[in-house]
PDB file of C-alpha atoms in Angstrom:
ATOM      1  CA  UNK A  29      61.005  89.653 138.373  1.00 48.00           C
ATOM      2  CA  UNK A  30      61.186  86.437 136.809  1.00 50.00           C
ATOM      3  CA  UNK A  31      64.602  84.504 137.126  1.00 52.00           C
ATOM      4  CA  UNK A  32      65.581  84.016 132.924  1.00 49.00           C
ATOM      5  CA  UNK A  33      66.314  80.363 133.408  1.00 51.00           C
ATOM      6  CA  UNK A  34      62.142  79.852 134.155  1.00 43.00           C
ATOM      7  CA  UNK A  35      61.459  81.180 131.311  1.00 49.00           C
ATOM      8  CA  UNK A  36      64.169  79.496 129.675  1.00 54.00           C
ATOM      9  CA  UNK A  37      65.886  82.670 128.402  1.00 49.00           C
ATOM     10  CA  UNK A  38      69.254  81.991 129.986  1.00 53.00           C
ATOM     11  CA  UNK A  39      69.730  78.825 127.358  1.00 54.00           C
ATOM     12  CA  UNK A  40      69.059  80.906 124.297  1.00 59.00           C
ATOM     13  CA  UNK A  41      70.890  84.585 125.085  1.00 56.00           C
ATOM     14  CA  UNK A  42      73.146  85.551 122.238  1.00 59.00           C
ATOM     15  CA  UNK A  43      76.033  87.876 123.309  1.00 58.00           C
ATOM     16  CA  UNK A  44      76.402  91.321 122.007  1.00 59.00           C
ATOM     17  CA  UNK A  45      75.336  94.875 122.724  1.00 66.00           C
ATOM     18  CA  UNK A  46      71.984  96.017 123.581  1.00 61.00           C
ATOM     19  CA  UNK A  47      70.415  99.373 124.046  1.00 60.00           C
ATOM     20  CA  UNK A  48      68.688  99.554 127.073  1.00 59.00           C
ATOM     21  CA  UNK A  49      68.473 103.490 127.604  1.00 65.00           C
ATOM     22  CA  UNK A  50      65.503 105.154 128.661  1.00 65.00           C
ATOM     23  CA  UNK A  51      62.483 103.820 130.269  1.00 65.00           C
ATOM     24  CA  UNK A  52      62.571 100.021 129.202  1.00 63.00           C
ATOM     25  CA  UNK A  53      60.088  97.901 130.587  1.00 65.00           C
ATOM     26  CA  UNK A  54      60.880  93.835 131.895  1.00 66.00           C
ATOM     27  CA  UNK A  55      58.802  92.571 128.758  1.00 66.00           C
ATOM     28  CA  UNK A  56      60.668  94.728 126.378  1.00 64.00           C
ATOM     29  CA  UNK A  57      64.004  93.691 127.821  1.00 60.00           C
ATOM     30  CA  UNK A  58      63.150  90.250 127.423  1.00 57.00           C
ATOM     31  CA  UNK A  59      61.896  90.366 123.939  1.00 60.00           C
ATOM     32  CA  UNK A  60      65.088  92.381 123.062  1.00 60.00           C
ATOM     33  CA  UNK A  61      67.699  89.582 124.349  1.00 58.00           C
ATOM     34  CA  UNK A  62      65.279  86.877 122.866  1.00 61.00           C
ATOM     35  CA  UNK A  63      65.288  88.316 119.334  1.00 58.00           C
ATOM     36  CA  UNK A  64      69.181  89.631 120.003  1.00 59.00           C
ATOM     37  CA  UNK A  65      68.590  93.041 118.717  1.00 63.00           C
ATOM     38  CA  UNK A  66      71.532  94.485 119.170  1.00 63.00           C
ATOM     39  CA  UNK A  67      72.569  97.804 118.418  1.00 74.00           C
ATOM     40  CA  UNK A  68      72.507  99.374 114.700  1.00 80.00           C
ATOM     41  CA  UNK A  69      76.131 100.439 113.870  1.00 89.00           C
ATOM     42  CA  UNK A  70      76.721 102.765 110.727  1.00 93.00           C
ATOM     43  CA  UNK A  71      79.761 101.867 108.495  1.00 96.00           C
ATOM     44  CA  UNK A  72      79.912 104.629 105.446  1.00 96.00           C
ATOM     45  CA  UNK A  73      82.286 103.966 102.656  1.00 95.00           C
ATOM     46  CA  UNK A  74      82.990 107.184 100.306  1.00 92.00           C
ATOM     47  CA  UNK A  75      83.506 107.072  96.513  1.00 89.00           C
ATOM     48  CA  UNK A  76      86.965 106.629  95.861  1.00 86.00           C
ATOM     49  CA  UNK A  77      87.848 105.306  98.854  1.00 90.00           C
ATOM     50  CA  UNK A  78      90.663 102.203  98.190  1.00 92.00           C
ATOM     51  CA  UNK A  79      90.117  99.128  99.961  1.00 93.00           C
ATOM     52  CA  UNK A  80      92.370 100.009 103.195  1.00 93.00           C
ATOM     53  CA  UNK A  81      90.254 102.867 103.784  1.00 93.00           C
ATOM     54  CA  UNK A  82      87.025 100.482 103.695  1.00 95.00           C
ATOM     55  CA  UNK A  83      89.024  98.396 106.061  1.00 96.00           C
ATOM     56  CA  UNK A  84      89.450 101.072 108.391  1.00 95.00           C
ATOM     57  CA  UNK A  85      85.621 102.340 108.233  1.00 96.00           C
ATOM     58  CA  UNK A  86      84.612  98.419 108.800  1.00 96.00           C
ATOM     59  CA  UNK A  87      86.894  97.538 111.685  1.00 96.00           C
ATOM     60  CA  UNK A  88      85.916 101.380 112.762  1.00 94.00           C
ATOM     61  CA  UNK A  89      82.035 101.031 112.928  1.00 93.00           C
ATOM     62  CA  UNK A  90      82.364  97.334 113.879  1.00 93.00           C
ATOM     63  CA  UNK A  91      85.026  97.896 116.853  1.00 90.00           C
ATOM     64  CA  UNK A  92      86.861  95.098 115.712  1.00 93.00           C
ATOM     65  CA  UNK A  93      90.922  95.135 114.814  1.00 93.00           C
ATOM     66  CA  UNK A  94      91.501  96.529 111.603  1.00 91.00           C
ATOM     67  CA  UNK A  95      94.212  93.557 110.488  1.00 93.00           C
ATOM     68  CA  UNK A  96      91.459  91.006 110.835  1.00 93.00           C
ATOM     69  CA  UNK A  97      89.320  93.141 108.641  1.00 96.00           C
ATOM     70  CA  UNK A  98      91.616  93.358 106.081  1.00 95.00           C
ATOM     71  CA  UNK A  99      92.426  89.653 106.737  1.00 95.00           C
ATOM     72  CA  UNK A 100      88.880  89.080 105.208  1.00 96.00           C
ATOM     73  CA  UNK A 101      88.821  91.620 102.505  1.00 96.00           C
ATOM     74  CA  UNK A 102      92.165  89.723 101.358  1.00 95.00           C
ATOM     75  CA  UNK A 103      90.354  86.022 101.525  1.00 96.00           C
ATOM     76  CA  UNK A 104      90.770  84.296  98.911  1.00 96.00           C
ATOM     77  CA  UNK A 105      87.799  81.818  99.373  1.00 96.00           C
ATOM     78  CA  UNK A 106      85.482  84.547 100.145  1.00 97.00           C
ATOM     79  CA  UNK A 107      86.565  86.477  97.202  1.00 97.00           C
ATOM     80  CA  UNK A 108      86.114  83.602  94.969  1.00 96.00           C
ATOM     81  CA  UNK A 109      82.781  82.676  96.259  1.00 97.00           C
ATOM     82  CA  UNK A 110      81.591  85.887  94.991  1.00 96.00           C
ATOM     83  CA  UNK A 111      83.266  85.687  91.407  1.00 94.00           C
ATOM     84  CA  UNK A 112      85.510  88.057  91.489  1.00 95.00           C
ATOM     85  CA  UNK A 113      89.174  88.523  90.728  1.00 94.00           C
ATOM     86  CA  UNK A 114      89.536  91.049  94.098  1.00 94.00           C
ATOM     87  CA  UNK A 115      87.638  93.034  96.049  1.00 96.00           C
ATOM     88  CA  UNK A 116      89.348  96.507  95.160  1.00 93.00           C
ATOM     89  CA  UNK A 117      86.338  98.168  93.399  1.00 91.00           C
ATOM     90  CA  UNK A 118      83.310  96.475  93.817  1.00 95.00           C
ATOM     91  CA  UNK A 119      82.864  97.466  97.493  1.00 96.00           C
ATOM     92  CA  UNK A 120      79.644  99.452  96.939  1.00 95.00           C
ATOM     93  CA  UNK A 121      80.113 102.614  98.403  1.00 95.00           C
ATOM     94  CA  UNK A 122      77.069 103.647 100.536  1.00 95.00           C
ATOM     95  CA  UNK A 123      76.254 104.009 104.139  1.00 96.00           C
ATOM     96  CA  UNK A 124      75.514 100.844 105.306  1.00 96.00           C
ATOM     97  CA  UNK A 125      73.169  99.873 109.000  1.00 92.00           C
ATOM     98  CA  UNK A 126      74.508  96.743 110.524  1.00 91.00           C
ATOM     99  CA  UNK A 127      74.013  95.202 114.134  1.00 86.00           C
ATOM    100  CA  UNK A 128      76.679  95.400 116.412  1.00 84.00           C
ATOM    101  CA  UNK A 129      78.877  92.086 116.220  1.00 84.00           C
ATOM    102  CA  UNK A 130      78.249  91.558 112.312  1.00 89.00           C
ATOM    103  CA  UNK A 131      80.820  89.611 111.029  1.00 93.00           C
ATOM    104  CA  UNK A 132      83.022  91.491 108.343  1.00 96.00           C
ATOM    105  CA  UNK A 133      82.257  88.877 106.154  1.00 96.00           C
ATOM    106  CA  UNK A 134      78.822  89.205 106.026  1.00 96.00           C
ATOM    107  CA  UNK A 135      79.045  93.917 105.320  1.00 96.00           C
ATOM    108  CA  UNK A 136      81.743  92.859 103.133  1.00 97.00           C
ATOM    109  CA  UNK A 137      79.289  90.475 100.843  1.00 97.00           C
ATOM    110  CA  UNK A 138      76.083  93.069 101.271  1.00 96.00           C
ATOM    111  CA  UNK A 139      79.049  95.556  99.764  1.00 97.00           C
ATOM    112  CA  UNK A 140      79.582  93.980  97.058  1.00 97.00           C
ATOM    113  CA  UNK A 141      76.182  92.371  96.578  1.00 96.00           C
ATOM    114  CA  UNK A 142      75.298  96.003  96.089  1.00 96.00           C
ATOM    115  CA  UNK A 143      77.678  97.174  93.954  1.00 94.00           C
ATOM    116  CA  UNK A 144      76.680  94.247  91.411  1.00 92.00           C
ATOM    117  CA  UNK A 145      72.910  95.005  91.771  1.00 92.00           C
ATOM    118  CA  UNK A 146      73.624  98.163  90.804  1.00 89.00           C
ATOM    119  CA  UNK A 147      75.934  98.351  88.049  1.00 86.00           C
ATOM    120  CA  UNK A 148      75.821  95.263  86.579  1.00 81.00           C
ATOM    121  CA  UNK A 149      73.385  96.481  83.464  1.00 78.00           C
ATOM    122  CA  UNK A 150      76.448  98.922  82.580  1.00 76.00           C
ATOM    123  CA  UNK A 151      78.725  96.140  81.957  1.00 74.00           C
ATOM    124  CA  UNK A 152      76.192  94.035  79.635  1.00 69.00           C
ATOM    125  CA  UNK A 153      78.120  96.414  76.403  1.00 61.00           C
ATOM    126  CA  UNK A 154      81.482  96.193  78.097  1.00 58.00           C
ATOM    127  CA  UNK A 155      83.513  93.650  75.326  1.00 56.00           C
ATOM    128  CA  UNK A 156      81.656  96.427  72.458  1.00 57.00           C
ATOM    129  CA  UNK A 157      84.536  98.980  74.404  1.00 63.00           C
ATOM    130  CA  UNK A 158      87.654  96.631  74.121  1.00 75.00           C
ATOM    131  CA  UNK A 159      87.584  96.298  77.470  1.00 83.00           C
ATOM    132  CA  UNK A 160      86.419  93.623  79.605  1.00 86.00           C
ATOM    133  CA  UNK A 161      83.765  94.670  83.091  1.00 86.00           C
ATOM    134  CA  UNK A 162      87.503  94.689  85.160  1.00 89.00           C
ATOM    135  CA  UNK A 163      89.756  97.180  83.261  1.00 91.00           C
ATOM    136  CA  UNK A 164      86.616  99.049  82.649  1.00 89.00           C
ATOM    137  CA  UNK A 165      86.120  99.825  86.300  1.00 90.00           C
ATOM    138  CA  UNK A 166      90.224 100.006  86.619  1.00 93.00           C
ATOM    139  CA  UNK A 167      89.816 102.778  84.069  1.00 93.00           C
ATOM    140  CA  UNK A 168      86.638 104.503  85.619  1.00 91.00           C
ATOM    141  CA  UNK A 169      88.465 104.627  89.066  1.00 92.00           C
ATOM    142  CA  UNK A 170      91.385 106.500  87.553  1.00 95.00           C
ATOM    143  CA  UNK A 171      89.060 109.008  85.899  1.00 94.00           C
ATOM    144  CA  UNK A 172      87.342 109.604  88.876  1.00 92.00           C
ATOM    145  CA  UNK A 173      90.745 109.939  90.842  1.00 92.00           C
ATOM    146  CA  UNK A 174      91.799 112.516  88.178  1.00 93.00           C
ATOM    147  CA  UNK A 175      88.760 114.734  88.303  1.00 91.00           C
ATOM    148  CA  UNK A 176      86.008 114.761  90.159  1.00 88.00           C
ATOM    149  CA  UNK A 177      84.064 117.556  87.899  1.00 92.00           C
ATOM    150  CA  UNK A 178      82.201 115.227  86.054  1.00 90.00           C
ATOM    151  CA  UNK A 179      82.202 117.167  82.970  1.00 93.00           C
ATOM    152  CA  UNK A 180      85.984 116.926  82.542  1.00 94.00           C
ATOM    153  CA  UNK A 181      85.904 113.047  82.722  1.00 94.00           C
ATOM    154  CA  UNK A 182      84.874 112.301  79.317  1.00 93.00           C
ATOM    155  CA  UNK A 183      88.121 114.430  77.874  1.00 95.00           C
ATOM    156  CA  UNK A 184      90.294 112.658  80.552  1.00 95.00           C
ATOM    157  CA  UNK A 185      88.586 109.505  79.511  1.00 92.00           C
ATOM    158  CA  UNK A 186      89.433 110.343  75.972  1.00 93.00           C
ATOM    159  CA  UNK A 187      92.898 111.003  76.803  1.00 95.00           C
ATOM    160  CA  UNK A 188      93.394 107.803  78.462  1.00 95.00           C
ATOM    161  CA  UNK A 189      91.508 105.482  75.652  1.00 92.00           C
ATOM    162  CA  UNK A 190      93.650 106.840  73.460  1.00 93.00           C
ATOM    163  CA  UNK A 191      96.823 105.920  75.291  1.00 95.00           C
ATOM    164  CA  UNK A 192      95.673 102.629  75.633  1.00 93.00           C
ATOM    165  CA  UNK A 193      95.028 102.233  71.635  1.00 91.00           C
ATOM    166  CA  UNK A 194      98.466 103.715  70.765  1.00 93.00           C
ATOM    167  CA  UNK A 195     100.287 101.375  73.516  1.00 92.00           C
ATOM    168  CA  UNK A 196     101.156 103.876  75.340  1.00 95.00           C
ATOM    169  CA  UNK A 197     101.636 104.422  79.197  1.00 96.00           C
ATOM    170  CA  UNK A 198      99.203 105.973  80.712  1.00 96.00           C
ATOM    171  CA  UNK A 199     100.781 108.482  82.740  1.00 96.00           C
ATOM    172  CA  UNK A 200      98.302 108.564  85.315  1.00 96.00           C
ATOM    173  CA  UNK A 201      99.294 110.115  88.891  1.00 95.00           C
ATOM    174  CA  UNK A 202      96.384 108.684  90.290  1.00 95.00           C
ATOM    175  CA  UNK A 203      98.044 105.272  89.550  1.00 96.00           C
ATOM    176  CA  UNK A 204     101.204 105.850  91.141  1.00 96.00           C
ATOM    177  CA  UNK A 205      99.322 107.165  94.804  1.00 95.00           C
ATOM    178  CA  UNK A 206      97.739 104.270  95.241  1.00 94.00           C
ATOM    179  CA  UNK A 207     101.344 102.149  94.921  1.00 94.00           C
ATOM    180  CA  UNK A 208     102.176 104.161  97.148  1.00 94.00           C
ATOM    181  CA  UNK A 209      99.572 103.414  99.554  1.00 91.00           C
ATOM    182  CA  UNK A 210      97.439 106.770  99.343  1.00 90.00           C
ATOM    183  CA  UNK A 211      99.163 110.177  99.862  1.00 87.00           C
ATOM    184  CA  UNK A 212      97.728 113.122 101.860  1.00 85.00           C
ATOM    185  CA  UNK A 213      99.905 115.667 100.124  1.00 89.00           C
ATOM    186  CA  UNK A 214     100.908 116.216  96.386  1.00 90.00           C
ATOM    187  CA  UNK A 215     102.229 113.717  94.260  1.00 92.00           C
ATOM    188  CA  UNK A 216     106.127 114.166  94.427  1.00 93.00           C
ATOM    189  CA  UNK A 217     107.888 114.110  91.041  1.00 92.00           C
ATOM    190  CA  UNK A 218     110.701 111.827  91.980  1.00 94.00           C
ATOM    191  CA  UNK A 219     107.844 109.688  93.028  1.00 94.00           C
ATOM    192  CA  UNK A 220     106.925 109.009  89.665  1.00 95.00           C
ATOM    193  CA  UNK A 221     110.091 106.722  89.624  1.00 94.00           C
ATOM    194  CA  UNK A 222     109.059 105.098  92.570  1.00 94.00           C
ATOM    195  CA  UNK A 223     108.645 101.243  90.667  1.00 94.00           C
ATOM    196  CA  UNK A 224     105.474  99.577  91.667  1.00 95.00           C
ATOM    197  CA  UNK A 225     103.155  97.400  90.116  1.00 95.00           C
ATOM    198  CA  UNK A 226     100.795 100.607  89.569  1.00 96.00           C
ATOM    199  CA  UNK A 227     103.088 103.313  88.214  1.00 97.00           C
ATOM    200  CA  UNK A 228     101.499 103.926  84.957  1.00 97.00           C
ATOM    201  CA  UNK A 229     104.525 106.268  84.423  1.00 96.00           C
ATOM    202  CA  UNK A 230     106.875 102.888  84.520  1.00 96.00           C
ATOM    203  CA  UNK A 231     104.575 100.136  83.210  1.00 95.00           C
ATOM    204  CA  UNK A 232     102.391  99.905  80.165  1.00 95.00           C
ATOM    205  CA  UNK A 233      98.928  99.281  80.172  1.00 93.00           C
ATOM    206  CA  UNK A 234      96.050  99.307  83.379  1.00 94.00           C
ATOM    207  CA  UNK A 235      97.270  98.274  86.815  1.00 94.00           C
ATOM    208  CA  UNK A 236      96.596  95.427  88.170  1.00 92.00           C
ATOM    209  CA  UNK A 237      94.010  95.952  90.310  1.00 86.00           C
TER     210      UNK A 237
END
């Protein structure tokens, strides 16, 4: 075999993981530290998810601590660098194929880059609704949270339009789980008293985020 530092191999070796299973010959070993191909890692994000759950699938797929994850998705440099308010919501979600070692950074701004390649042309009418792009999605994410059968959305949609033109609350329990930071069992009425910045039940208007 030929030592890596003749071939000068040894000066230009990027760390990570490589997949070296099978039969794998010298040459293709070689080629495969030279171009650092690394392993593919799949990070899937679901609809609906809220952004700690994207945190989780990220730090997850990418083996990495989940705080310094959601360190990033909380950056506000990065976050402005993409023109954006906050992240919560335009986090594409989609199965995404990453190498190994990717920097959170870097899913979190193909995320997003996604999300505004793909809905961007829906927002073009958005100031014709009363709403601006933001409370539009705030509004779309509580629909979805309501029901997920899509022909009951436009009544629940209705519903909550209306609320919003009579200045009233809301009243949405989707709201209030995600103050409370998700719940995996029913919504508890005395929670509905629980004051956050997202109970609907206490506050007027859309959350915040």
């Amino acid at each position: 075999t030929v030592p890596a530092e003749w071939i000068g191999l040894d000066l230009k070796l990027t760390p990570g993981r490589y997949d070296f299973t099978g039969t794998v010959s010298l040459l293709s070993v070689i080629h495969k530290l030279e171009m650092a191909d690394f392993v593919r890692v799949k990070i899937t994000v679901y609809e609906g998810a809220p952004i700690w759950k994207v945190a989780g699938a990220i730090a997850r797929s990418l083996e990495i601590d989940s705080a310094s994850v959601w360190s990033v998705l909380h950056d506000s440099s990065l976050i402005a660098s993409l023109d954006l308010p906050y992240l919560e919501g335009h986090l594409y979600p989609s199965t995404y194929i990453v190498p190994w070692g990717t920097p959170p950074e870097l899913v979190v701004r193909e995320m997003v880059a996604t999300f505004k390649s793909l809905t961007d042309s829906i927002f073009v009418n958005a100031d014709m609704t009363g709403l601006n792009r933001y409370d539009l999605l705030k509004l779309a994410s509580i629909i979805q949270a309501e029901t997920r059968v899509e022909t009951e959305q436009p009544q629940v949609s209705s519903v909550y339009r209306n609320r919003l033109k009579l200045r009233m609350r809301l009243d949405a329990d989707p709201t209030v789980i995600y103050g409370l930071g998700g719940l995996s069992r029913p919504l508890l009425r005395a929670e509905l008293k629980t004051a956050t910045p997202f109970n609907t039940y206490m506050r007027y208007g859309l959350p915040p985020i």
